[in-house]
Amino acid sequence: SGGAWCDIRRLVLRYDGPSEGPASVIAKLPRDGPARPAGGALALFDRERRFYTELAEEVPLRIPRCFHPGDGDAGTEPLLLEDLTSWSAGNQLAGLTLERTREVLQDLAGMHAEFWNSTRLAGQDWLLRIDSPVHIAVMEQMAAAGVEPLQRRFEGVMGAGAMSRGLAVCRRFGDVLRAIEQDGPRTLVHEDFRLDNILFGPDGERLVLDWQVPSFTRGAHDVAYLDRKSVV
């Protein structure tokens, strides 16, 4: 399984002798295919490797335990993570209850508070910059590819004004990214904070996956992404 950027496998482990190691792990590698160059340009797996080796222990969220950080975008050694297949995955189409929304946002607020205007994170050049030329180029390409599908799928469903505004955003996505990176308080941001990346344990505990685009930017990015795509 996996997404556009990665292949994910569940590995069941056997040991030659007594071991305290895990019975299974989740292995994550870059996916070969049309999206591989764009993923490499964004350094998605390098960022996730550095997140787990340099920052994960400081993050006050429940995140997967990392057994091996892999070798990043080189893609010869997988990232090995805690097997959480017994947890329930969020569904951004179904959304969240109001109570669970409060819980998730309280978790998020704790992380944002921990790194609010952090001078140390401000100097970490491996964290994604939303307005970097490479990020803008990749996002502009993806937005442009979405223009025709947007028209085909929603013409006749969306009003003419809404369609016009949606297409304008797609065609000027670089300008949008530059505009939202103006001055303001910054913190550690997940940058893909949607329900597909949130798991729920049997006791209601929440866990956040997929740390490939951690950023040092406005905390409202995470809140807006969850609100726009997930909350009912």
Short mmCIF file of C-alpha atoms in Angstrom, two decimals:
data_model
loop_
_atom_site.label_atom_id
_atom_site.label_comp_id
_atom_site.label_asym_id
_atom_site.label_seq_id
_atom_site.Cartn_x
_atom_site.Cartn_y
_atom_site.Cartn_z
CA SER A 1 0.00 0.00 0.00
CA GLY A 2 1.01 3.65 0.11
CA GLY A 3 0.35 6.91 -1.71
CA ALA A 4 1.71 8.89 -4.62
CA TRP A 5 5.06 9.34 -2.89
CA CYS A 6 5.71 6.12 -1.01
CA ASP A 7 5.41 2.37 -0.77
CA ILE A 8 4.40 0.99 2.64
CA ARG A 9 4.71 -2.61 3.79
CA ARG A 10 4.01 -4.41 7.07
CA LEU A 11 6.94 -6.68 7.94
CA VAL A 12 6.54 -9.61 10.35
CA LEU A 13 9.87 -10.28 12.06
CA ARG A 14 11.46 -13.51 13.23
CA TYR A 15 14.53 -13.59 15.47
CA ASP A 16 17.24 -16.26 15.74
CA GLY A 17 17.04 -16.17 19.52
CA PRO A 18 15.25 -14.42 22.41
CA SER A 19 14.64 -10.77 21.58
CA GLU A 20 12.82 -7.76 22.94
CA GLY A 21 12.42 -6.42 19.43
CA PRO A 22 9.00 -5.76 17.87
CA ALA A 23 7.00 -8.61 16.34
CA SER A 24 6.27 -6.45 13.30
CA VAL A 25 7.14 -3.05 11.85
CA ILE A 26 5.93 -0.75 9.10
CA ALA A 27 8.49 -0.12 6.32
CA LYS A 28 8.24 3.05 4.22
CA LEU A 29 10.25 3.77 1.05
CA PRO A 30 10.06 6.25 -1.85
CA ARG A 31 7.80 4.94 -4.60
CA ASP A 32 9.26 4.56 -8.07
CA GLY A 33 7.06 6.22 -10.66
CA PRO A 34 6.12 9.58 -12.16
CA ALA A 35 5.97 11.32 -8.76
CA ARG A 36 9.46 10.21 -7.66
CA PRO A 37 11.35 13.24 -9.12
CA ALA A 38 8.95 15.70 -7.48
CA GLY A 39 9.19 13.87 -4.15
CA GLY A 40 12.98 13.96 -4.40
CA ALA A 41 12.96 17.67 -5.23
CA LEU A 42 10.91 18.29 -2.09
CA ALA A 43 13.27 16.01 -0.09
CA LEU A 44 10.26 14.32 1.50
CA PHE A 45 12.10 11.29 2.88
CA ASP A 46 15.17 13.29 3.89
CA ARG A 47 12.90 15.57 5.90
CA GLU A 48 11.13 12.67 7.57
CA ARG A 49 14.45 11.01 8.42
CA ARG A 50 15.71 14.21 10.03
CA PHE A 51 12.43 14.74 11.85
CA TYR A 52 12.78 11.34 13.56
CA THR A 53 16.50 11.70 14.28
CA GLU A 54 16.58 15.36 15.36
CA LEU A 55 13.15 16.50 16.53
CA ALA A 56 10.69 13.69 17.23
CA GLU A 57 11.58 13.25 20.91
CA GLU A 58 10.70 16.89 21.60
CA VAL A 59 7.28 16.81 19.94
CA PRO A 60 4.47 16.62 22.56
CA LEU A 61 2.24 14.52 20.32
CA ARG A 62 1.87 10.77 20.16
CA ILE A 63 3.79 9.78 17.01
CA PRO A 64 4.97 6.38 15.71
CA ARG A 65 8.05 4.99 17.39
CA CYS A 66 10.95 4.94 14.93
CA PHE A 67 13.17 1.83 14.91
CA HIS A 68 15.34 2.90 11.97
CA PRO A 69 15.29 6.29 10.17
CA GLY A 70 16.35 4.87 6.79
CA ASP A 71 18.52 6.74 4.31
CA GLY A 72 16.01 9.31 3.15
CA ASP A 73 15.45 9.95 -0.53
CA ALA A 74 18.24 7.57 -1.53
CA GLY A 75 15.60 4.90 -0.98
CA THR A 76 17.85 1.91 -0.30
CA GLU A 77 17.08 1.61 3.44
CA PRO A 78 13.45 1.91 4.56
CA LEU A 79 12.13 3.99 7.40
CA LEU A 80 10.99 1.44 10.00
CA LEU A 81 8.14 2.52 12.24
CA GLU A 82 5.95 1.12 14.98
CA ASP A 83 3.19 -1.15 13.69
CA LEU A 84 -0.09 0.61 14.48
CA THR A 85 -2.42 -1.39 12.25
CA SER A 86 -4.63 -2.15 15.27
CA TRP A 87 -5.49 1.57 15.53
CA SER A 88 -8.34 3.17 13.56
CA ALA A 89 -7.46 5.55 10.76
CA GLY A 90 -9.26 8.86 10.41
CA ASN A 91 -11.44 9.45 7.37
CA GLN A 92 -11.40 12.98 6.01
CA LEU A 93 -14.54 12.36 3.96
CA ALA A 94 -16.51 11.22 7.00
CA GLY A 95 -15.06 13.95 9.24
CA LEU A 96 -14.89 14.18 13.04
CA THR A 97 -17.36 14.66 15.83
CA LEU A 98 -17.19 18.00 17.59
CA GLU A 99 -15.73 16.39 20.73
CA ARG A 100 -12.96 14.63 18.83
CA THR A 101 -12.26 17.83 16.93
CA ARG A 102 -11.66 19.58 20.26
CA GLU A 103 -9.29 16.80 21.36
CA VAL A 104 -7.27 16.86 18.14
CA LEU A 105 -6.96 20.64 18.19
CA GLN A 106 -5.88 20.60 21.84
CA ASP A 107 -3.12 18.13 20.89
CA LEU A 108 -2.10 20.41 18.04
CA ALA A 109 -2.11 23.51 20.26
CA GLY A 110 0.29 21.77 22.63
CA MET A 111 2.79 21.21 19.84
CA HIS A 112 2.45 24.74 18.50
CA ALA A 113 2.96 26.18 22.00
CA GLU A 114 6.09 24.07 22.53
CA PHE A 115 7.83 25.54 19.48
CA TRP A 116 6.23 29.01 19.34
CA ASN A 117 8.73 31.46 17.76
CA SER A 118 11.54 28.97 18.46
CA THR A 119 14.90 30.52 17.63
CA ARG A 120 16.39 27.05 17.23
CA LEU A 121 13.85 25.93 14.64
CA ALA A 122 14.21 29.22 12.79
CA GLY A 123 17.75 28.15 11.93
CA GLN A 124 16.91 24.61 10.74
CA ASP A 125 17.27 24.73 6.96
CA TRP A 126 15.92 21.18 6.52
CA LEU A 127 12.43 22.24 7.58
CA LEU A 128 10.21 23.00 4.60
CA ARG A 129 9.85 26.63 3.51
CA ILE A 130 6.44 27.13 1.97
CA ASP A 131 7.70 29.94 -0.25
CA SER A 132 10.92 28.24 -1.40
CA PRO A 133 11.34 28.21 -5.22
CA VAL A 134 11.44 24.39 -5.35
CA HIS A 135 8.28 23.99 -3.28
CA ILE A 136 6.45 26.63 -5.30
CA ALA A 137 7.51 25.02 -8.60
CA VAL A 138 6.24 21.57 -7.53
CA MET A 139 2.99 22.93 -6.10
CA GLU A 140 2.34 25.08 -9.17
CA GLN A 141 2.78 22.01 -11.37
CA MET A 142 0.36 19.99 -9.23
CA ALA A 143 -2.19 22.83 -9.14
CA ALA A 144 -2.00 23.27 -12.92
CA ALA A 145 -2.63 19.56 -13.38
CA GLY A 146 -5.81 19.93 -11.33
CA VAL A 147 -7.43 22.65 -13.45
CA GLU A 148 -8.99 20.37 -16.07
CA PRO A 149 -10.18 17.71 -13.57
CA LEU A 150 -11.72 20.46 -11.41
CA GLN A 151 -13.68 21.82 -14.36
CA ARG A 152 -14.73 18.38 -15.59
CA ARG A 153 -15.88 17.11 -12.19
CA PHE A 154 -17.59 20.18 -10.72
CA GLU A 155 -18.86 22.21 -13.67
CA GLY A 156 -22.62 22.28 -13.29
CA VAL A 157 -22.30 21.55 -9.56
CA MET A 158 -20.37 24.61 -8.42
CA GLY A 159 -21.68 28.08 -9.11
CA ALA A 160 -19.89 30.07 -11.81
CA GLY A 161 -18.37 32.45 -9.26
CA ALA A 162 -16.98 29.68 -7.07
CA MET A 163 -15.59 27.85 -10.09
CA SER A 164 -13.92 31.03 -11.33
CA ARG A 165 -12.30 31.67 -7.95
CA GLY A 166 -11.14 28.05 -7.66
CA LEU A 167 -9.52 28.13 -11.09
CA ALA A 168 -7.88 31.48 -10.32
CA VAL A 169 -6.27 29.98 -7.21
CA CYS A 170 -4.99 27.00 -9.22
CA ARG A 171 -3.50 29.27 -11.87
CA ARG A 172 -1.83 31.58 -9.34
CA PHE A 173 -0.89 29.05 -6.69
CA GLY A 174 2.66 30.35 -6.40
CA ASP A 175 1.36 33.82 -5.54
CA VAL A 176 -0.90 32.28 -2.89
CA LEU A 177 2.04 30.46 -1.28
CA ARG A 178 4.17 33.61 -1.25
CA ALA A 179 1.33 35.63 0.28
CA ILE A 180 0.71 33.25 3.18
CA GLU A 181 4.40 33.28 4.16
CA GLN A 182 4.36 36.89 5.29
CA ASP A 183 5.55 38.05 8.68
CA GLY A 184 3.88 36.55 11.73
CA PRO A 185 4.50 34.21 14.67
CA ARG A 186 5.96 30.88 13.59
CA THR A 187 6.03 27.40 15.06
CA LEU A 188 6.49 23.77 14.10
CA VAL A 189 3.76 22.86 11.63
CA HIS A 190 2.90 19.37 10.39
CA GLU A 191 1.68 20.88 7.08
CA ASP A 192 -0.45 17.85 6.12
CA PHE A 193 -2.69 17.78 9.19
CA ARG A 194 -5.70 15.93 7.78
CA LEU A 195 -7.63 13.00 9.15
CA ASP A 196 -5.92 10.47 6.87
CA ASN A 197 -2.77 11.18 8.88
CA ILE A 198 -4.38 10.81 12.31
CA LEU A 199 -4.96 7.47 14.03
CA PHE A 200 -7.22 6.77 17.00
CA GLY A 201 -6.40 4.13 19.61
CA PRO A 202 -8.90 1.92 21.45
CA ASP A 203 -8.79 4.23 24.47
CA GLY A 204 -9.33 7.36 22.38
CA GLU A 205 -5.64 8.29 22.20
CA ARG A 206 -4.63 10.21 19.08
CA LEU A 207 -1.49 9.69 16.99
CA VAL A 208 -0.13 11.75 14.08
CA LEU A 209 1.55 10.12 11.07
CA ASP A 210 3.48 11.24 8.00
CA TRP A 211 6.11 13.80 8.95
CA GLN A 212 7.46 14.41 5.44
CA VAL A 213 6.80 18.15 5.23
CA PRO A 214 7.37 19.61 8.71
CA SER A 215 7.63 23.38 8.44
CA PHE A 216 8.43 26.39 10.56
CA THR A 217 5.55 28.68 9.68
CA ARG A 218 2.19 29.92 10.94
CA GLY A 219 0.33 27.48 13.15
CA ALA A 220 -2.93 28.41 11.44
CA HIS A 221 -1.83 26.28 8.48
CA ASP A 222 -2.50 23.08 10.43
CA VAL A 223 -5.76 24.32 11.92
CA ALA A 224 -7.08 25.50 8.54
CA TYR A 225 -6.14 22.26 6.82
CA LEU A 226 -7.99 20.15 9.36
CA ASP A 227 -11.00 22.48 9.35
CA ARG A 228 -11.25 22.76 5.59
CA LYS A 229 -10.95 19.07 4.81
CA SER A 230 -12.06 17.13 7.84
CA VAL A 231 -14.38 18.58 10.44
CA VAL A 232 -18.13 17.97 10.41
#
